[in-house]
Amino acid sequence: MELLYGLITGILFGFFLQKGRVLRYDKQIGALRLQDMTIVKFMLSHIAVAMVGVYLLHDFGLVKLSLKPTILGGVIIGGLLFGLGWGLLGYCPGTSLGALGEGRWVAFVGIIGMLVGAGLYAEAYPYLQKTVLTWGVYGKITIPQILGVNHWLVIAPFVVGTVFLFRWLEKKDL
Amino acid sequence: MKEDRGWNPYLAGALSGLVSIGSIWFVGKYFGASTTFVRTAGMVEKLFSPERVATMPYFIKEMPIIDWQWLFVIGIGIGAFLAAVSSGSFRWQAVPDMWQDRFGSSFRLRGTVAFIGGIIAMFGARLADGCPSGHGLSGVLQLAVSGFIAFIAFFVGGLISANWLYKGGGKR
């Protein structure tokens, strides 16, 4: 049953990604070249809506958070590496499948590359586990936790800031 | 050809955010994509050397099986196909427009860069423990420190390589 939910959720997400024109190479690289912020608009809209929704539900005890631990070595080095590759590929792991779905079939070459990358990481994992992944381990922490404030005091400024960013992007026609 | 603009990205993004809430509420699943690539790589390697895969720590951590996220990722492809066909924006295209304008229509060049980019991107995503879905969307929406750092690092890395690629760098 869970598998079926996964498929349905993916279909809905892929549908909206395509409708928002987020899957295109030109849009992804357009954002990285600071020429077209479509994917940033999409991502931040998703985040703002889901942030409010999930924390509301969390306050009522209806959902559990699922935090990834903060390991500075892994997140910073891995994040930068991901970004470097992303700028060359022009798709991220999720959107590569979507790009293939709308006929941009060079994404398939990228998918094969990503499978190779995953295989290489599996080879390197025992070594990385003893080195990079031990640098700056802080566990599952959130911004409100480190600031020592209620989460709504972070969510409200985040949402307001996002709206101001959107207005600025529209004014600059990005 | 007239550029098709699709839906307003704010609207499409907000609606996808509602899908995310529904998934978390009813199934307890947060969006993510890159673990699926590990599981699939494991499945492929298993065809050749099942004994070895069974002993590798990373494939013990992320078993080569089909799970919720695996079908979620497949679903993204199907959903994008349905949306593209229904709006007439499906196009069988190898080399993207922006790339063609700068580097020409050689599939080999585009394919090579995409392949190398894919290797680096996925290695990085696994080291970071997530991609723009798992960290960028799910992490940031939960206000996870790891999500915010990853989100920034993704864009910093991408700004560097995309601008290097398109601002000369002896690539043409």
Coordinates of C-alpha atoms in Angstrom, one line a residue:
Chain A
M1 CA 0.0 0.0 0.0
E2 CA 2.8 2.3 0.9
L3 CA 4.4 1.7 -2.5
L4 CA 1.1 2.7 -4.2
Y5 CA 1.1 5.9 -2.2
G6 CA 4.7 6.6 -3.3
L7 CA 3.7 6.2 -6.9
I8 CA 0.6 8.5 -6.6
T9 CA 2.5 11.1 -4.7
G10 CA 5.3 11.0 -7.3
I11 CA 2.8 11.4 -10.1
L12 CA 1.2 14.5 -8.5
F13 CA 4.6 16.0 -7.7
G14 CA 5.9 15.3 -11.2
F15 CA 2.7 16.9 -12.7
F16 CA 3.2 20.1 -10.8
L17 CA 6.9 20.2 -11.5
Q18 CA 6.2 20.0 -15.2
K19 CA 3.4 22.6 -15.0
G20 CA 5.7 25.0 -13.2
R21 CA 8.3 24.4 -16.0
V22 CA 10.8 23.5 -13.3
L23 CA 12.1 20.4 -15.1
R24 CA 13.8 22.2 -18.0
Y25 CA 17.6 22.4 -18.3
D26 CA 17.2 26.1 -19.3
K27 CA 15.3 26.8 -16.1
Q28 CA 17.7 25.0 -13.8
I29 CA 20.8 26.6 -15.4
G30 CA 18.9 29.9 -15.8
A31 CA 18.6 30.0 -12.0
L32 CA 22.3 29.2 -11.5
R33 CA 23.2 31.9 -14.0
L34 CA 20.9 34.3 -12.1
Q35 CA 18.8 34.9 -15.2
D36 CA 15.5 33.1 -14.5
M37 CA 14.4 32.3 -10.9
T38 CA 11.5 30.0 -11.8
I39 CA 12.9 27.1 -9.8
V40 CA 13.6 29.3 -6.8
K41 CA 10.0 30.5 -6.9
F42 CA 8.7 27.0 -7.1
M43 CA 10.9 25.7 -4.3
L44 CA 10.3 28.5 -1.9
S45 CA 6.5 28.4 -2.5
H46 CA 6.6 24.7 -1.8
I47 CA 8.7 25.2 1.3
A48 CA 6.6 28.1 2.7
V49 CA 3.3 26.2 2.3
A50 CA 4.6 22.9 3.6
M51 CA 6.5 24.6 6.5
V52 CA 3.3 26.2 7.9
G53 CA 1.2 23.1 7.3
V54 CA 3.6 20.6 8.7
Y55 CA 4.4 22.7 11.9
L56 CA 0.6 23.3 12.4
L57 CA 0.0 19.5 12.2
H58 CA 3.1 18.9 14.4
D59 CA 1.7 21.3 17.1
F60 CA -1.4 19.1 17.2
G61 CA 0.7 16.0 17.4
L62 CA -0.5 14.7 14.0
V63 CA 2.9 14.3 12.2
K64 CA 6.4 13.5 13.2
L65 CA 9.4 15.4 12.0
S66 CA 12.1 13.4 10.1
L67 CA 15.3 15.4 10.5
K68 CA 18.6 14.6 8.8
P69 CA 21.5 15.0 11.1
T70 CA 23.8 18.0 10.7
I71 CA 27.3 16.7 9.9
L72 CA 29.1 19.8 8.7
G73 CA 31.9 17.9 6.8
G74 CA 29.3 15.8 4.8
V75 CA 26.7 18.6 4.2
I76 CA 29.1 21.3 3.2
I77 CA 31.6 19.3 1.1
G78 CA 28.9 17.0 -0.3
G79 CA 26.6 20.0 -0.9
L80 CA 29.2 21.9 -2.8
L81 CA 30.1 18.8 -4.9
F82 CA 26.5 18.2 -5.6
G83 CA 26.2 21.8 -6.8
L84 CA 29.2 21.6 -9.1
G85 CA 27.8 18.5 -10.7
W86 CA 24.3 20.0 -10.9
G87 CA 25.6 23.0 -12.8
L88 CA 27.2 20.6 -15.4
L89 CA 24.2 18.2 -15.6
G90 CA 21.4 20.8 -15.4
Y91 CA 19.1 18.4 -13.6
C92 CA 18.8 17.3 -10.0
P93 CA 18.0 13.7 -9.1
G94 CA 14.3 14.2 -8.8
T95 CA 13.9 16.4 -11.9
S96 CA 16.0 14.2 -14.1
L97 CA 13.2 11.6 -14.2
G98 CA 10.7 14.4 -14.8
A99 CA 12.8 15.8 -17.6
L100 CA 12.9 12.3 -19.2
G101 CA 9.1 12.2 -18.8
E102 CA 8.7 15.4 -20.9
G103 CA 10.9 14.0 -23.6
R104 CA 14.2 15.7 -22.8
W105 CA 16.0 12.4 -23.1
V106 CA 19.6 13.5 -22.6
A107 CA 18.5 13.4 -18.9
F108 CA 18.8 9.6 -19.3
V109 CA 22.6 10.0 -19.7
G110 CA 22.6 12.0 -16.5
I111 CA 20.6 9.3 -14.7
I112 CA 23.2 6.7 -15.7
G113 CA 25.9 9.0 -14.5
M114 CA 24.1 9.4 -11.2
L115 CA 23.8 5.7 -10.8
V116 CA 27.6 5.4 -11.4
G117 CA 28.1 8.2 -8.8
A118 CA 26.0 6.3 -6.3
G119 CA 28.0 3.2 -6.9
L120 CA 31.2 5.0 -6.4
Y121 CA 30.0 6.5 -3.2
A122 CA 29.1 3.1 -1.9
E123 CA 32.7 2.1 -2.6
A124 CA 34.1 5.1 -0.8
Y125 CA 31.6 5.0 2.1
P126 CA 33.7 3.0 4.6
Y127 CA 36.6 5.5 4.2
L128 CA 34.3 8.6 4.3
Q129 CA 32.6 7.3 7.4
K130 CA 35.8 7.4 9.2
T131 CA 36.9 10.9 7.9
V132 CA 34.6 13.5 6.4
L133 CA 31.5 12.2 8.1
T134 CA 33.1 12.6 11.6
W135 CA 33.8 16.3 11.0
G136 CA 31.4 18.7 12.8
V137 CA 28.7 16.2 14.0
Y138 CA 25.8 18.1 15.7
G139 CA 23.0 15.6 15.3
K140 CA 19.4 16.3 14.4
I141 CA 19.1 20.0 15.2
T142 CA 16.7 22.7 13.9
I143 CA 17.1 26.5 13.6
P144 CA 14.5 27.2 16.5
Q145 CA 16.5 24.8 18.7
I146 CA 19.8 26.5 18.3
L147 CA 18.2 29.9 18.7
G148 CA 16.2 28.7 21.7
V149 CA 12.9 30.2 20.4
N150 CA 9.5 28.9 19.5
H151 CA 9.4 27.6 15.9
W152 CA 6.7 30.2 14.9
L153 CA 9.2 32.9 15.6
V154 CA 11.3 31.4 12.8
I155 CA 8.5 30.5 10.5
A156 CA 6.8 33.9 10.4
P157 CA 9.9 35.8 9.4
F158 CA 10.8 33.1 6.9
V159 CA 7.4 33.4 5.2
V160 CA 7.5 37.2 5.3
G161 CA 11.0 37.2 3.9
T162 CA 10.0 34.8 1.2
V163 CA 7.1 37.1 0.1
F164 CA 9.5 40.1 0.0
L165 CA 12.0 38.1 -2.0
F166 CA 9.2 37.2 -4.5
R167 CA 8.1 40.8 -4.9
W168 CA 11.7 41.8 -5.5
L169 CA 12.1 39.0 -8.1
E170 CA 9.0 40.1 -9.9
K171 CA 10.2 43.8 -9.9
K172 CA 13.5 42.7 -11.3
D173 CA 11.7 40.5 -13.9
L174 CA 13.8 37.5 -12.9
Chain B
M1 CA 8.5 28.8 -31.6
K2 CA 6.6 30.6 -28.9
E3 CA 7.9 29.8 -25.4
D4 CA 5.2 28.0 -23.5
R5 CA 5.1 29.5 -20.0
G6 CA 3.1 26.8 -18.2
W7 CA 1.5 27.6 -14.9
N8 CA 2.6 30.3 -12.5
P9 CA 5.5 28.8 -10.6
Y10 CA 4.2 30.1 -7.3
L11 CA 0.9 28.3 -7.8
A12 CA 2.5 25.1 -9.0
G13 CA 5.0 25.2 -6.1
A14 CA 2.3 25.9 -3.5
L15 CA 0.2 23.0 -4.9
S16 CA 3.2 20.7 -4.7
G17 CA 3.6 21.9 -1.1
L18 CA 0.1 20.7 -0.4
V19 CA 1.0 17.3 -1.9
S20 CA 4.0 17.3 0.4
I21 CA 1.8 18.0 3.5
G22 CA -0.6 15.2 2.5
S23 CA 2.2 12.7 2.1
I24 CA 3.7 13.6 5.5
W25 CA 0.3 13.6 7.2
F26 CA -1.3 10.4 5.7
V27 CA 1.8 8.3 5.0
G28 CA 4.5 9.8 7.1
K29 CA 6.8 10.2 4.1
Y30 CA 8.9 13.2 3.3
F31 CA 10.0 13.9 -0.3
G32 CA 13.4 12.8 -1.3
A33 CA 15.0 11.3 -4.4
S34 CA 18.7 10.5 -4.2
T35 CA 18.5 7.4 -2.0
T36 CA 16.7 5.7 -4.8
F37 CA 19.8 6.0 -7.0
V38 CA 21.8 4.1 -4.4
R39 CA 19.2 1.4 -4.2
T40 CA 19.1 1.1 -8.0
A41 CA 22.9 1.0 -8.3
G42 CA 22.8 -1.7 -5.7
M43 CA 20.2 -3.7 -7.7
V44 CA 22.3 -3.4 -10.8
E45 CA 25.5 -4.4 -9.0
K46 CA 23.7 -7.3 -7.4
L47 CA 23.1 -8.8 -10.9
F48 CA 26.9 -9.2 -11.2
S49 CA 28.2 -9.9 -7.7
P50 CA 25.4 -10.5 -5.2
E51 CA 27.9 -11.7 -2.5
R52 CA 29.9 -8.5 -2.6
V53 CA 26.8 -6.2 -2.5
A54 CA 25.6 -8.1 0.5
T55 CA 28.7 -7.3 2.5
M56 CA 29.1 -3.6 1.5
P57 CA 28.2 -1.3 4.4
Y58 CA 26.5 1.3 2.3
F59 CA 24.2 -1.2 0.7
I60 CA 23.5 -2.7 4.1
K61 CA 22.5 0.8 5.2
E62 CA 20.5 1.5 2.0
M63 CA 19.2 -1.9 0.9
P64 CA 18.8 -2.5 -2.8
I65 CA 15.0 -2.8 -2.6
I66 CA 12.0 -1.0 -4.1
D67 CA 10.4 1.2 -1.5
W68 CA 8.1 4.2 -1.2
Q69 CA 10.7 6.6 -2.5
W70 CA 11.7 4.4 -5.4
L71 CA 8.1 4.5 -6.7
F72 CA 7.8 8.2 -5.8
V73 CA 10.8 8.9 -8.2
I74 CA 9.3 6.8 -11.0
G75 CA 6.0 8.6 -10.4
I76 CA 7.7 12.0 -11.0
G77 CA 8.5 10.7 -14.5
I78 CA 5.0 9.5 -15.2
G79 CA 3.4 12.7 -13.8
A80 CA 5.7 14.9 -15.9
F81 CA 4.8 12.8 -18.9
L82 CA 1.1 13.2 -18.3
A83 CA 1.4 17.0 -17.7
A84 CA 3.6 17.5 -20.8
V85 CA 1.3 15.5 -23.1
S86 CA -1.9 17.1 -21.8
S87 CA -0.5 20.6 -22.4
G88 CA 1.2 19.8 -25.7
S89 CA 4.6 20.7 -24.3
F90 CA 6.1 17.2 -24.7
R91 CA 9.1 17.5 -26.9
W92 CA 11.6 14.8 -27.8
Q93 CA 14.8 16.7 -27.5
A94 CA 18.4 15.7 -26.8
V95 CA 20.3 19.0 -26.5
P96 CA 18.6 21.8 -24.6
D97 CA 18.1 25.2 -26.2
M98 CA 20.4 27.2 -23.9
W99 CA 23.2 24.6 -24.4
Q100 CA 22.8 24.7 -28.2
D101 CA 23.1 28.5 -28.3
R102 CA 26.4 28.3 -26.6
F103 CA 28.0 24.9 -27.5
G104 CA 26.1 23.8 -30.6
S105 CA 24.0 20.7 -31.2
S106 CA 26.6 18.0 -30.6
F107 CA 25.0 15.3 -28.6
R108 CA 28.3 13.8 -27.7
L109 CA 29.6 16.9 -26.0
R110 CA 26.3 17.5 -24.1
G111 CA 26.1 13.8 -23.2
T112 CA 29.6 13.7 -21.9
V113 CA 29.2 16.7 -19.7
A114 CA 25.8 15.5 -18.4
F115 CA 27.3 12.1 -17.6
I116 CA 30.3 13.6 -15.7
G117 CA 28.0 16.1 -14.0
G118 CA 25.7 13.2 -12.9
I119 CA 28.6 11.3 -11.3
I120 CA 29.8 14.3 -9.3
A121 CA 26.3 15.4 -8.4
M122 CA 25.2 12.1 -7.0
F123 CA 28.5 11.4 -5.1
G124 CA 28.0 14.8 -3.5
A125 CA 24.3 14.2 -2.8
R126 CA 25.1 11.0 -1.0
L127 CA 27.9 12.6 1.0
A128 CA 25.5 15.4 2.0
D129 CA 22.9 12.8 2.7
G130 CA 20.3 14.4 0.4
C131 CA 19.5 16.3 -2.7
P132 CA 17.4 19.4 -3.4
S133 CA 14.3 17.3 -2.5
G134 CA 15.5 15.7 0.7
H135 CA 17.5 18.6 2.0
G136 CA 16.3 21.5 -0.1
L137 CA 12.5 20.9 0.3
S138 CA 12.0 18.5 3.2
G139 CA 14.9 19.7 5.3
V140 CA 14.3 23.4 5.0
L141 CA 10.5 23.1 5.5
Q142 CA 11.3 21.3 8.8
L143 CA 13.7 24.1 9.7
A144 CA 16.6 21.5 9.9
V145 CA 20.0 23.1 10.2
S146 CA 21.3 20.5 7.7
G147 CA 18.7 21.5 5.2
F148 CA 19.6 25.2 5.2
I149 CA 23.3 24.5 4.9
A150 CA 22.8 22.0 2.1
F151 CA 20.4 24.4 0.3
I152 CA 23.0 27.1 0.3
A153 CA 25.9 24.8 -0.6
F154 CA 23.9 23.4 -3.6
F155 CA 23.4 26.8 -5.0
V156 CA 27.0 28.0 -4.3
G157 CA 28.4 24.9 -6.1
G158 CA 25.9 25.3 -9.0
L159 CA 26.7 29.0 -9.4
I160 CA 30.4 28.2 -9.7
S161 CA 30.1 25.5 -12.2
A162 CA 27.3 26.9 -14.4
N163 CA 29.0 30.3 -14.6
W164 CA 32.3 28.7 -15.3
L165 CA 30.8 26.6 -18.1
Y166 CA 29.0 29.6 -19.7
K167 CA 31.6 32.3 -19.2
G168 CA 34.4 30.9 -21.4
G169 CA 36.6 28.6 -19.5
G170 CA 38.1 27.5 -22.8
K171 CA 35.1 25.3 -23.5
R172 CA 34.6 26.2 -27.1

